JSON list of C-alpha atoms in Angstrom, two decimals:
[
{"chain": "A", "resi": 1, "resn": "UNK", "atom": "CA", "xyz": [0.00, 0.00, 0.00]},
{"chain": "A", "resi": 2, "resn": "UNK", "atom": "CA", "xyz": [1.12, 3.49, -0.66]},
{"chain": "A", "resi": 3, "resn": "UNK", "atom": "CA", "xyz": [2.74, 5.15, 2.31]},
{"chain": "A", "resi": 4, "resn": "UNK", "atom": "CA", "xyz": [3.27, 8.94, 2.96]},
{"chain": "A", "resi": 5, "resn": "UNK", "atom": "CA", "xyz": [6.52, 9.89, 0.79]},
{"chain": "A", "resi": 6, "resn": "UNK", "atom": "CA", "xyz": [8.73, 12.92, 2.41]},
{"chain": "A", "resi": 7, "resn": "UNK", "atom": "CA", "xyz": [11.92, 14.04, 0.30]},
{"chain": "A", "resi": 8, "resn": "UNK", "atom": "CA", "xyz": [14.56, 14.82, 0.51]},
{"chain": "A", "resi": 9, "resn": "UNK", "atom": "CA", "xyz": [15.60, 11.95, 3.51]},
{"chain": "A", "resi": 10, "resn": "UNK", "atom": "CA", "xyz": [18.32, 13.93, 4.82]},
{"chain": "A", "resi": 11, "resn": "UNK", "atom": "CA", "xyz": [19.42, 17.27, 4.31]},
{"chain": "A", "resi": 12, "resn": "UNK", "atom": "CA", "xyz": [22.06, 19.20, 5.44]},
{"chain": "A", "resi": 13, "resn": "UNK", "atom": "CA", "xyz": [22.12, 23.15, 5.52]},
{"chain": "A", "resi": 14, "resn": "UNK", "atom": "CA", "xyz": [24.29, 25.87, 6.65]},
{"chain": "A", "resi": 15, "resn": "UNK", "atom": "CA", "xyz": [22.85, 28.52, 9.29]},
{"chain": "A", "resi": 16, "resn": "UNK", "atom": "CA", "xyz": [21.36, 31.55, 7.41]},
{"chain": "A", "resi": 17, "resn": "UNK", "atom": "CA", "xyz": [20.28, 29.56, 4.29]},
{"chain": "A", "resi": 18, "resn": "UNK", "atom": "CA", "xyz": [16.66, 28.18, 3.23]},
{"chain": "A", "resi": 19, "resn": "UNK", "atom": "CA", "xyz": [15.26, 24.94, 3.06]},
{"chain": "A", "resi": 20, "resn": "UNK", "atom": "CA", "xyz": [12.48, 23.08, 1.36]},
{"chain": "A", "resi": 21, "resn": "UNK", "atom": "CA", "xyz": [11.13, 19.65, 2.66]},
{"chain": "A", "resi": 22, "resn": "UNK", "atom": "CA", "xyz": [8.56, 18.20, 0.72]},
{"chain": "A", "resi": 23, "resn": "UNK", "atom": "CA", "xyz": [5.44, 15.62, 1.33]},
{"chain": "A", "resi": 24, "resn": "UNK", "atom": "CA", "xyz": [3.48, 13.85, -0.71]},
{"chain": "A", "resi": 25, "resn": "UNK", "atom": "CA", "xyz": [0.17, 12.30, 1.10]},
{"chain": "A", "resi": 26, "resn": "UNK", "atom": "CA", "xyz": [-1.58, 9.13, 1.03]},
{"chain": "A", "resi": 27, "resn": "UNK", "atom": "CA", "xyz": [-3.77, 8.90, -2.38]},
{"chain": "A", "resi": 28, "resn": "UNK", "atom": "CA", "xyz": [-6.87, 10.61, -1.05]},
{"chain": "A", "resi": 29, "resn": "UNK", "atom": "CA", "xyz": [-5.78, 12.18, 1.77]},
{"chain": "A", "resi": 30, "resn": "UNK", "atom": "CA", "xyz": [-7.07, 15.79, 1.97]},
{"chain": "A", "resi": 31, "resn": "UNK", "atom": "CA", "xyz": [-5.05, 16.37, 5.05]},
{"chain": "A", "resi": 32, "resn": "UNK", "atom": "CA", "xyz": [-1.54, 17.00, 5.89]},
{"chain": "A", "resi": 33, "resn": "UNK", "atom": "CA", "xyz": [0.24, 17.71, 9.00]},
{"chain": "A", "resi": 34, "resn": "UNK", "atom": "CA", "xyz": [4.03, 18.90, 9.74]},
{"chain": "A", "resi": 35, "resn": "UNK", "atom": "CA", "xyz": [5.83, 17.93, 13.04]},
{"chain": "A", "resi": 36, "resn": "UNK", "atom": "CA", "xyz": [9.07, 18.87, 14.22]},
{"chain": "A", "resi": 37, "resn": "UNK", "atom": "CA", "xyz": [10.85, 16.21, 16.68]},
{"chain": "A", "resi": 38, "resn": "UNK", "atom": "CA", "xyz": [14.17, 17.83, 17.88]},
{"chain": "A", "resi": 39, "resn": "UNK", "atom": "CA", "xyz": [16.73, 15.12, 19.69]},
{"chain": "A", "resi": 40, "resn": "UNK", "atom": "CA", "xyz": [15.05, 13.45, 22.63]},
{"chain": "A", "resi": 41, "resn": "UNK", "atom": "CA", "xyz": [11.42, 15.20, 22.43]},
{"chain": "A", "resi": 42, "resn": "UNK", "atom": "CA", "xyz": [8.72, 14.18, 21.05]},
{"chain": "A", "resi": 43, "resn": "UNK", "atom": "CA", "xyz": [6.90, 15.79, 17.65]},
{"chain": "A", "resi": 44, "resn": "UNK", "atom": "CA", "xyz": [5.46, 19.18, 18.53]},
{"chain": "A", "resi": 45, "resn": "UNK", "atom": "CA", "xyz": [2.92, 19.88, 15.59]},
{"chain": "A", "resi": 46, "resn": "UNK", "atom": "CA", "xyz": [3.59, 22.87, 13.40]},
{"chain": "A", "resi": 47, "resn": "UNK", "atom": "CA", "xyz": [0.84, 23.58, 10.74]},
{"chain": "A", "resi": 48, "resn": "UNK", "atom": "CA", "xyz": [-1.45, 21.56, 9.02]},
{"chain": "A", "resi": 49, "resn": "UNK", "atom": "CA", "xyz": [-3.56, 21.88, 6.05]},
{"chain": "A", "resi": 50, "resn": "UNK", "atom": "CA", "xyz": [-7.25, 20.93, 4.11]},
{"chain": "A", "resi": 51, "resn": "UNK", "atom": "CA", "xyz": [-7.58, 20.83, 1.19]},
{"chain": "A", "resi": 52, "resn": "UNK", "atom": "CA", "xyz": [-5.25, 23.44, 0.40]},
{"chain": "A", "resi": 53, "resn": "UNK", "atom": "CA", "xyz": [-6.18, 25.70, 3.80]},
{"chain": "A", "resi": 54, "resn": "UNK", "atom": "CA", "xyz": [-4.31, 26.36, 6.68]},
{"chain": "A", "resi": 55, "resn": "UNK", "atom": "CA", "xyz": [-6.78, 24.40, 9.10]},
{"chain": "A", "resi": 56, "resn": "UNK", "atom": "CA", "xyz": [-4.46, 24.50, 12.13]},
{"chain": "A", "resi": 57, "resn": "UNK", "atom": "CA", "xyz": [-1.42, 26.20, 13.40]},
{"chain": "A", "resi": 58, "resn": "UNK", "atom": "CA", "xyz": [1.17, 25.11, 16.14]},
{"chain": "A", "resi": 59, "resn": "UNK", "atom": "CA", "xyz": [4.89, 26.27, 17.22]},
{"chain": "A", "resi": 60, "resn": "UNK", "atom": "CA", "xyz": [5.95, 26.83, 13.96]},
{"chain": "A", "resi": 61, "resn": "UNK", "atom": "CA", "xyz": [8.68, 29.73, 13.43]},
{"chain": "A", "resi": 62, "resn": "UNK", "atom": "CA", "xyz": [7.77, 32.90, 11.39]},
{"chain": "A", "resi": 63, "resn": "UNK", "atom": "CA", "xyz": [11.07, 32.04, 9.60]},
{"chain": "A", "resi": 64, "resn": "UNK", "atom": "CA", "xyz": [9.09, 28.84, 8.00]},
{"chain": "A", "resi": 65, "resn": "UNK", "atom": "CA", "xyz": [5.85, 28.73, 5.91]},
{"chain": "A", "resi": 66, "resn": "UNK", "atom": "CA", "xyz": [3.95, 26.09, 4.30]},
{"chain": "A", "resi": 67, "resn": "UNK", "atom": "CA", "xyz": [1.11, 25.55, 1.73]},
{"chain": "A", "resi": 68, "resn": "UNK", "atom": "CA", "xyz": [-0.45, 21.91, 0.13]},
{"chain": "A", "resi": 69, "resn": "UNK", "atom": "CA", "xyz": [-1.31, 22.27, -3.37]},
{"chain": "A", "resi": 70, "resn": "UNK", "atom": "CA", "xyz": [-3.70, 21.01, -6.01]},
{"chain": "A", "resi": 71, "resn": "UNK", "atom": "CA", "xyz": [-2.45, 17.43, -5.90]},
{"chain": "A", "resi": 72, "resn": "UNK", "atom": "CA", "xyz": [-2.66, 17.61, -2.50]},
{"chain": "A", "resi": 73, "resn": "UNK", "atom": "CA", "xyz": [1.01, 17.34, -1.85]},
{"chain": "A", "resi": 74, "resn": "UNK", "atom": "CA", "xyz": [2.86, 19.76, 0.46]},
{"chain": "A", "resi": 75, "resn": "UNK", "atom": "CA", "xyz": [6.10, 21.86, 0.97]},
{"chain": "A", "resi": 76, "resn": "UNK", "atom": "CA", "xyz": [7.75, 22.97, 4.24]},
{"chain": "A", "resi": 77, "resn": "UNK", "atom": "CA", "xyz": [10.01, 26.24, 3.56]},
{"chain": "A", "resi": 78, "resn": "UNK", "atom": "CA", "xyz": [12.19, 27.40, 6.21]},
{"chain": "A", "resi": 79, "resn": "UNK", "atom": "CA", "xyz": [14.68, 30.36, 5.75]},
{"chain": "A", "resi": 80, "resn": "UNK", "atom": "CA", "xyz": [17.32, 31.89, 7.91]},
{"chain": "A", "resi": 81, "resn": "UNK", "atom": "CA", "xyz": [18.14, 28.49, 9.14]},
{"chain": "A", "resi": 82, "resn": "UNK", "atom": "CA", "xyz": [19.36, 27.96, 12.64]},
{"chain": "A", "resi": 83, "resn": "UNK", "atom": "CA", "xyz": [20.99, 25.50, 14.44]},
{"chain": "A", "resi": 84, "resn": "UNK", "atom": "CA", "xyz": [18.03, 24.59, 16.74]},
{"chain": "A", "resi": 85, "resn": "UNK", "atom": "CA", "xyz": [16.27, 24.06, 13.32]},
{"chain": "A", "resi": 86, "resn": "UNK", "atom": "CA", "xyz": [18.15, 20.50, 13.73]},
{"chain": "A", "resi": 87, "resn": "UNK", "atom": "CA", "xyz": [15.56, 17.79, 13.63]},
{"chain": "A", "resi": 88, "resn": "UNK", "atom": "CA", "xyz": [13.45, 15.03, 12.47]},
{"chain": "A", "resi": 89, "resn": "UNK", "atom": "CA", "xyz": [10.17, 16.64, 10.14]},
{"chain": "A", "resi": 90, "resn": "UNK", "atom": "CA", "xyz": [7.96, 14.44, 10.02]},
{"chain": "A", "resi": 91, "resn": "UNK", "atom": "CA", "xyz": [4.84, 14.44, 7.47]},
{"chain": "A", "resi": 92, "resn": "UNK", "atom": "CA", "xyz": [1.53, 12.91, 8.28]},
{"chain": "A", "resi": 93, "resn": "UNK", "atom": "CA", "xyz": [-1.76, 12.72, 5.72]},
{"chain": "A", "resi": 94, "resn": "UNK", "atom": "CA", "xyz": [-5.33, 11.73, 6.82]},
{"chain": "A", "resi": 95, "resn": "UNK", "atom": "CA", "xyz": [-9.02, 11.95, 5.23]},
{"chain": "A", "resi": 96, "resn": "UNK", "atom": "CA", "xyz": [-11.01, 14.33, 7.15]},
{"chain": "A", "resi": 97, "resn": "UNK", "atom": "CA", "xyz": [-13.32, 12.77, 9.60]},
{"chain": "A", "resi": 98, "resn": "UNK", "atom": "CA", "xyz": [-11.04, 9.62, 10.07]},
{"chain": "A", "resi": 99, "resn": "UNK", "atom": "CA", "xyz": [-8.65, 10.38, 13.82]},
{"chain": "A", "resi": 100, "resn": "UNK", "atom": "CA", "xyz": [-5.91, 8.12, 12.12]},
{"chain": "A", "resi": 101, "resn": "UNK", "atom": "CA", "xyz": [-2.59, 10.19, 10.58]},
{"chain": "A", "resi": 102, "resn": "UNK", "atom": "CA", "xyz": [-0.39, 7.85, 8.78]},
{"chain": "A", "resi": 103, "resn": "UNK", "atom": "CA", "xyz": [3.41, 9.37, 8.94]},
{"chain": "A", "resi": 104, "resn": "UNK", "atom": "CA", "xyz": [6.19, 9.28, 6.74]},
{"chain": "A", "resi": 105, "resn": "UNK", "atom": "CA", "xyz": [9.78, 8.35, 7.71]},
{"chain": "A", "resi": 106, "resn": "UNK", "atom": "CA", "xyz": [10.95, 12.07, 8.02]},
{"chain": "A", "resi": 107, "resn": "UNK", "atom": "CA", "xyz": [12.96, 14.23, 6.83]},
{"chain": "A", "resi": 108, "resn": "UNK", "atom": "CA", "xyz": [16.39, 14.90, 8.83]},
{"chain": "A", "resi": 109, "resn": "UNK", "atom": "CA", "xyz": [17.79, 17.90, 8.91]},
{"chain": "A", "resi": 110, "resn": "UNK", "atom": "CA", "xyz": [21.15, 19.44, 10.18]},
{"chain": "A", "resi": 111, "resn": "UNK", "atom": "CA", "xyz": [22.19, 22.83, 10.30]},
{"chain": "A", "resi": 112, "resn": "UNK", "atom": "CA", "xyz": [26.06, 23.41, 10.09]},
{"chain": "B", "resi": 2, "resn": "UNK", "atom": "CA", "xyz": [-7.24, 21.80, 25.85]},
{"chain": "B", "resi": 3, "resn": "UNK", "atom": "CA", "xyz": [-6.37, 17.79, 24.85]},
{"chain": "B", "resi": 4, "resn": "UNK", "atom": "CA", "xyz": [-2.77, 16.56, 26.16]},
{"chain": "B", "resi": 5, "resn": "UNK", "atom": "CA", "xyz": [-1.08, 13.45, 26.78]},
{"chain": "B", "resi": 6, "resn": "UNK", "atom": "CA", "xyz": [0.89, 11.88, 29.92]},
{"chain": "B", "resi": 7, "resn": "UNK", "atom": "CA", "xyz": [2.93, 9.05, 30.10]},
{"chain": "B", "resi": 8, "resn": "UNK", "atom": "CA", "xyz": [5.49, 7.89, 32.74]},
{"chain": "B", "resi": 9, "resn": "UNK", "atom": "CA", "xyz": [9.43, 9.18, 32.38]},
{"chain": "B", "resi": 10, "resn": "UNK", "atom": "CA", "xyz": [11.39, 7.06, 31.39]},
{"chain": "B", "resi": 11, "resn": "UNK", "atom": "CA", "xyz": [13.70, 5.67, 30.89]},
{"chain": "B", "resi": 12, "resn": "UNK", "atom": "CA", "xyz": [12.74, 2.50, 31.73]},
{"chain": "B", "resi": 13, "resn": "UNK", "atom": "CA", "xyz": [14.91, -0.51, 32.01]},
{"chain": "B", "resi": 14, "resn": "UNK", "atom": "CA", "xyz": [13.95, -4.44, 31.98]},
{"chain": "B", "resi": 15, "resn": "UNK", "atom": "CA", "xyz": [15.18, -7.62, 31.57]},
{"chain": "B", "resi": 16, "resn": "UNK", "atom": "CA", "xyz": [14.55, -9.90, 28.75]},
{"chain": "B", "resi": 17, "resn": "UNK", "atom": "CA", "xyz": [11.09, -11.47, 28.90]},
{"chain": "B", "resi": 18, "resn": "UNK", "atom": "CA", "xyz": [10.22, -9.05, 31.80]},
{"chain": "B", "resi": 19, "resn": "UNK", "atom": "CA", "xyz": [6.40, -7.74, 31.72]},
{"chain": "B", "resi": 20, "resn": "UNK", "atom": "CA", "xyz": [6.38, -4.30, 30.50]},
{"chain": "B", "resi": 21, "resn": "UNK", "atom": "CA", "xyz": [3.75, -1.41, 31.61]},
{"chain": "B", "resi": 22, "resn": "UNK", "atom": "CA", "xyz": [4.01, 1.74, 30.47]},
{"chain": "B", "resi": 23, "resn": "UNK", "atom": "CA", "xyz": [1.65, 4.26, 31.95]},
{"chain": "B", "resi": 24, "resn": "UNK", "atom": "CA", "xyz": [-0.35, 6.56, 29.49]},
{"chain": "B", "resi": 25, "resn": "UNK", "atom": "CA", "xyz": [-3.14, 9.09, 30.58]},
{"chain": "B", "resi": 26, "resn": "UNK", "atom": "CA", "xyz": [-4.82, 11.53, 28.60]},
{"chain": "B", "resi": 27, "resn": "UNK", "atom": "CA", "xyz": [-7.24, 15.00, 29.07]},
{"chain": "B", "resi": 28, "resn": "UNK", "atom": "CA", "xyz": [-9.75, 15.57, 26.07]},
{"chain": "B", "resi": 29, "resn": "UNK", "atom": "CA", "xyz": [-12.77, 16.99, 25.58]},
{"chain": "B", "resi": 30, "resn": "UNK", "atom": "CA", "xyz": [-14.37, 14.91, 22.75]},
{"chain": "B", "resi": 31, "resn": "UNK", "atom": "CA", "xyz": [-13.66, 11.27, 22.59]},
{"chain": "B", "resi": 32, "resn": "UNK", "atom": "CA", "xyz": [-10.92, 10.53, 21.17]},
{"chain": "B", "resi": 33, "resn": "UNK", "atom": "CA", "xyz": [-8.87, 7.73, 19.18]},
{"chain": "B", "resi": 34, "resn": "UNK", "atom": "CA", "xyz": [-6.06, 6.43, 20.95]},
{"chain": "B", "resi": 35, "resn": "UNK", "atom": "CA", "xyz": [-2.31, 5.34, 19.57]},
{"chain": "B", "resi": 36, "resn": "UNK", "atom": "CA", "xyz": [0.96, 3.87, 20.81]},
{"chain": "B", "resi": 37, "resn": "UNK", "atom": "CA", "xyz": [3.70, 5.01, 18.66]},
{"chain": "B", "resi": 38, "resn": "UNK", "atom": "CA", "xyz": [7.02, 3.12, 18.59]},
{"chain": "B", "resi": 39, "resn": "UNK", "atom": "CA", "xyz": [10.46, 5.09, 17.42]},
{"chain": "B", "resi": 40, "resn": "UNK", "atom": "CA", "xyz": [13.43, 2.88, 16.99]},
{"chain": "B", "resi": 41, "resn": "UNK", "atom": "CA", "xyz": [17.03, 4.28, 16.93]},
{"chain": "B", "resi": 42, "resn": "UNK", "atom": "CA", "xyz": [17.41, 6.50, 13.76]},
{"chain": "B", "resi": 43, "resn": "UNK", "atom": "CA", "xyz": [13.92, 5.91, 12.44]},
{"chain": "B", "resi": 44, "resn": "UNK", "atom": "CA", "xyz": [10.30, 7.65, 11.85]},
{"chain": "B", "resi": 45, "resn": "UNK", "atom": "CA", "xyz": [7.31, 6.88, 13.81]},
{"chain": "B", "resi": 46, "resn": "UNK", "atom": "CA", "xyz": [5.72, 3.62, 13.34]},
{"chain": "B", "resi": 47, "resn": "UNK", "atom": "CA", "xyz": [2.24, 3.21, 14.15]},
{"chain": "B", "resi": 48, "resn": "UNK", "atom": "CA", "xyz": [2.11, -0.02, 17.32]},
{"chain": "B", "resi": 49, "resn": "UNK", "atom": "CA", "xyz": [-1.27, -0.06, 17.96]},
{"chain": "B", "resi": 50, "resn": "UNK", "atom": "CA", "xyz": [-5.21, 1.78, 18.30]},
{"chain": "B", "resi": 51, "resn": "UNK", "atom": "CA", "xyz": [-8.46, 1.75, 19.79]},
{"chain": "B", "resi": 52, "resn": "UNK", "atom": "CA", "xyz": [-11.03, 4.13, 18.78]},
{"chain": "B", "resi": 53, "resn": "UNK", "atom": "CA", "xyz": [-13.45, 3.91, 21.48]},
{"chain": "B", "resi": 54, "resn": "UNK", "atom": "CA", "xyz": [-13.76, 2.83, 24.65]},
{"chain": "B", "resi": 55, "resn": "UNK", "atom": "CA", "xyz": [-13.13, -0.63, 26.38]},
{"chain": "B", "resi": 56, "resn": "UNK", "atom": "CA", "xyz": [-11.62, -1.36, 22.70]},
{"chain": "B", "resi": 57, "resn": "UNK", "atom": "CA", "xyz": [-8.21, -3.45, 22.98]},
{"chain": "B", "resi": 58, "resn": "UNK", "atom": "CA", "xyz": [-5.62, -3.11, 20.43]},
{"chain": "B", "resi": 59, "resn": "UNK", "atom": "CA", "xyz": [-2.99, -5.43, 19.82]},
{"chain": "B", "resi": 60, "resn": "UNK", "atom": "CA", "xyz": [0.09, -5.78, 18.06]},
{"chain": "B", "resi": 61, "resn": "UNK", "atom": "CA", "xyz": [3.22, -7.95, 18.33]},
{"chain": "B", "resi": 62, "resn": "UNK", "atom": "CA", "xyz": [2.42, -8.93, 21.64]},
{"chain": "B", "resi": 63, "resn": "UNK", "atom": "CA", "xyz": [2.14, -5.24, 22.73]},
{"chain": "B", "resi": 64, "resn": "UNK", "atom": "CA", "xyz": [-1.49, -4.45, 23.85]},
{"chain": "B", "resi": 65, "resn": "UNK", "atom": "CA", "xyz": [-3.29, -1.51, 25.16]},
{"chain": "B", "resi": 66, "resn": "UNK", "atom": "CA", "xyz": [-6.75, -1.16, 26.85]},
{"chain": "B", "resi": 67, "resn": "UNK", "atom": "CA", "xyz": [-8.90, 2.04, 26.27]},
{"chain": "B", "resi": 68, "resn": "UNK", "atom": "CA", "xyz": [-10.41, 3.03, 29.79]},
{"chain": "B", "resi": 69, "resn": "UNK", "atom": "CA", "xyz": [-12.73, 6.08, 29.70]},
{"chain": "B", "resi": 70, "resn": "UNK", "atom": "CA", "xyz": [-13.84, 5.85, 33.54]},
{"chain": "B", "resi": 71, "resn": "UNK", "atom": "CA", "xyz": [-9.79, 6.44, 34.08]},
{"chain": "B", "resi": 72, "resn": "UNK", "atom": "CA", "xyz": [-9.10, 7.97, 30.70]},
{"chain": "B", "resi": 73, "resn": "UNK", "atom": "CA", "xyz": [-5.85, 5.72, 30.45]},
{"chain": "B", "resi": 74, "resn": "UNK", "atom": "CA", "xyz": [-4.42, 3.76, 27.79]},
{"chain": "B", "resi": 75, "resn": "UNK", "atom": "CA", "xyz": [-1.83, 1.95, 29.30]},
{"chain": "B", "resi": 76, "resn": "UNK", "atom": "CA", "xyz": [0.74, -0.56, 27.40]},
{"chain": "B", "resi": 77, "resn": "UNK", "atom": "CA", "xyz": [1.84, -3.88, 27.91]},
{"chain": "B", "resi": 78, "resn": "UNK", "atom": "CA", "xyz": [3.59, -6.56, 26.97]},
{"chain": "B", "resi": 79, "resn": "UNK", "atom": "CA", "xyz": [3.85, -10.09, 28.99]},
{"chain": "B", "resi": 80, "resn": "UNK", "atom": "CA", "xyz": [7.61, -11.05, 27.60]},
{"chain": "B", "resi": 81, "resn": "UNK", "atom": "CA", "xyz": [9.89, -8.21, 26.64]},
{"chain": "B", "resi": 82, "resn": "UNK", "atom": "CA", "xyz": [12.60, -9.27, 24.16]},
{"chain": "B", "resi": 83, "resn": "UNK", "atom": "CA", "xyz": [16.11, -6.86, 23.43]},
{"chain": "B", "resi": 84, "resn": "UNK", "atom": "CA", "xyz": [14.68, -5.82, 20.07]},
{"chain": "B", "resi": 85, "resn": "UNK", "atom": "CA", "xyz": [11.77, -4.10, 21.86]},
{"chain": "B", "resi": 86, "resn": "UNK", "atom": "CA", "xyz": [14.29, -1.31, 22.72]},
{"chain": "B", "resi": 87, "resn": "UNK", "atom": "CA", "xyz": [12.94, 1.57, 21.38]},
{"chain": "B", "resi": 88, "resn": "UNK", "atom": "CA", "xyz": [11.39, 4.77, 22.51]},
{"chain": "B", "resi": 89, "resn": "UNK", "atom": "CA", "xyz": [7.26, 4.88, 23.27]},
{"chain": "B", "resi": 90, "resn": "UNK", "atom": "CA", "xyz": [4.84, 7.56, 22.12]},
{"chain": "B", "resi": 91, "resn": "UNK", "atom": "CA", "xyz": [1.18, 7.26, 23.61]},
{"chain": "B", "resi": 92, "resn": "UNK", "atom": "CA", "xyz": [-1.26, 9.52, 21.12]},
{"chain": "B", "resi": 93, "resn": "UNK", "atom": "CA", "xyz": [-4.46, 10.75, 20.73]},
{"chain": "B", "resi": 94, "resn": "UNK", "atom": "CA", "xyz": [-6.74, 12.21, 18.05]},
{"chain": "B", "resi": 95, "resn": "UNK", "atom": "CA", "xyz": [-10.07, 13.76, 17.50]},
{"chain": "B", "resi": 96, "resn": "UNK", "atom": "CA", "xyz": [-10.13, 13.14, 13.65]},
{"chain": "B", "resi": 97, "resn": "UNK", "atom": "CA", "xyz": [-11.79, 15.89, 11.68]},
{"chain": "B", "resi": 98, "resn": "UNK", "atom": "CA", "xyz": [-8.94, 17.24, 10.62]},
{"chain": "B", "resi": 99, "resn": "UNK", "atom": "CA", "xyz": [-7.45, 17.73, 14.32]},
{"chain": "B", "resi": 100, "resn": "UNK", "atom": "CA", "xyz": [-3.98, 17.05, 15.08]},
{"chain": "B", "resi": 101, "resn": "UNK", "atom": "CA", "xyz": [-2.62, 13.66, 16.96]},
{"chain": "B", "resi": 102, "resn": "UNK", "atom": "CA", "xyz": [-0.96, 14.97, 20.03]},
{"chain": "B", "resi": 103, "resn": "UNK", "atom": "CA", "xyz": [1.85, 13.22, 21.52]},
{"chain": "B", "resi": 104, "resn": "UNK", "atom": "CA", "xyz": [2.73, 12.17, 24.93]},
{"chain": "B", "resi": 105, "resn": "UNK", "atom": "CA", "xyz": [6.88, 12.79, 25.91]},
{"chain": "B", "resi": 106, "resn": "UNK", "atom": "CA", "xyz": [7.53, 9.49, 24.97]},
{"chain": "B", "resi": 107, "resn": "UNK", "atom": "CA", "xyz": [8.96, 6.87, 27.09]},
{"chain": "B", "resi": 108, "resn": "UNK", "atom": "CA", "xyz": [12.36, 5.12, 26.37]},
{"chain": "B", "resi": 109, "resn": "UNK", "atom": "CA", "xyz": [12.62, 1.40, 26.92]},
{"chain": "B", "resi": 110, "resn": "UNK", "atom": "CA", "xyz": [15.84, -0.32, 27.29]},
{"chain": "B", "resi": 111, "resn": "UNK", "atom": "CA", "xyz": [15.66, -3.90, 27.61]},
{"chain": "B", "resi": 112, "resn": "UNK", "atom": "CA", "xyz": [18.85, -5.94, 28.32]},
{"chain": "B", "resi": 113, "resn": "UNK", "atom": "CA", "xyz": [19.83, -9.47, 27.54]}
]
């Protein structure tokens, strides 16, 4: 069965520069979520989206912004990278009305 | 607002020891509940759900008993084996497009 893909897998960034992490949802799925799990914590939620709307906002930096488009996949930008930015991003995609999120393997990032 | 406790870990056993680990949660609707499993290096992996209440799920000798008169959802496991090392994540959802919200997450060591 078709899983939720995240790209890159790992991705390594200076401090200052941008990143974009991308997520591409379970066929169907109208929903995506972003999490950001630093070393040791668990995933604090960051935004999510349906349908294409912002439906929910967490801790998420003013430095990063995200959006889902047509096909439903999303992108993660984050600019003026820091060093705290260093963590697992995970992606999860659900249909609305359902309470299960099926997540993809992550996205590592480390800022040098 | 909803939340999630679990016990600190970390928490170390013997092989085939019985495993508990403690998971209770605050919500105001009624929820879906998840155990989340994170091995060294890797993304989340869903363990195991129930959806309402007095539902058992089961996986890989891992279950977990939804109790709404205690709103607890603890986890065990009768024989613990080395490969079961891993950190712990108990969840919970609302669906409808609401976020899963994570517990700390409890690390389990278990030693040969």
């Amino acid at each position: 069965a078709a899983g939720v893909i995240q790209s890159p897998r790992h991705l390594i960034k200076e401090k200052r520069e941008t990143a974009t992490l991308k997520c591409y949802p379970i066929p169907r799925h109208d929903t995506v979520y972003w999490y950001q799990q630093g070393p040791g914590q668990d995933p604090q939620f960051l935004i999510s989206f349906y349908e294409k709307m912002q439906s929910d906002k967490g801790s998420i930096p003013d430095r990063f912004s995200a959006q889902q488009f047509s096909d439903y996949h999303s992108e993660l930008n984050m600019s003026s990278l820091e060093l705290g930015d260093s963590a697992l991003y995970f992606c999860a995609s659900s249909l609305r009305g359902n309470t299960e999120a099926f997540f993809g393997q992550g996205t590592r990032l480390t800022v040098v | 607002g909803n939340s999630v406790t679990q016990m600190e870990g970390p928490v170390t056993l013997s092989e085939e020891a019985f495993l508990t680990i403690n998971c209770t949660y605050t919500a105001t609707g009624y929820p879906s509940l998840f155990w989340y499993v994170q091995y060294p290096g890797e993304g989340l992996q869903l363990l195991l759900k129930a959806t309402k209440a007095d539902d058992k799920g089961s996986n890989k000798g891992f279950e977990a008993t939804y109790r709404k008169e205690t709103t607890s959802f603890h986890l065990e496991k009768g024989s613990v084996q080395v490969s079961d090392s891993a950190v712990y994540f108990c969840a919970l959802s609302e669906g409808g497009g609401f976020k899963t919200i994570f517990g700390a997450g409890t690390r389990l060591f278990v030693k040969a």
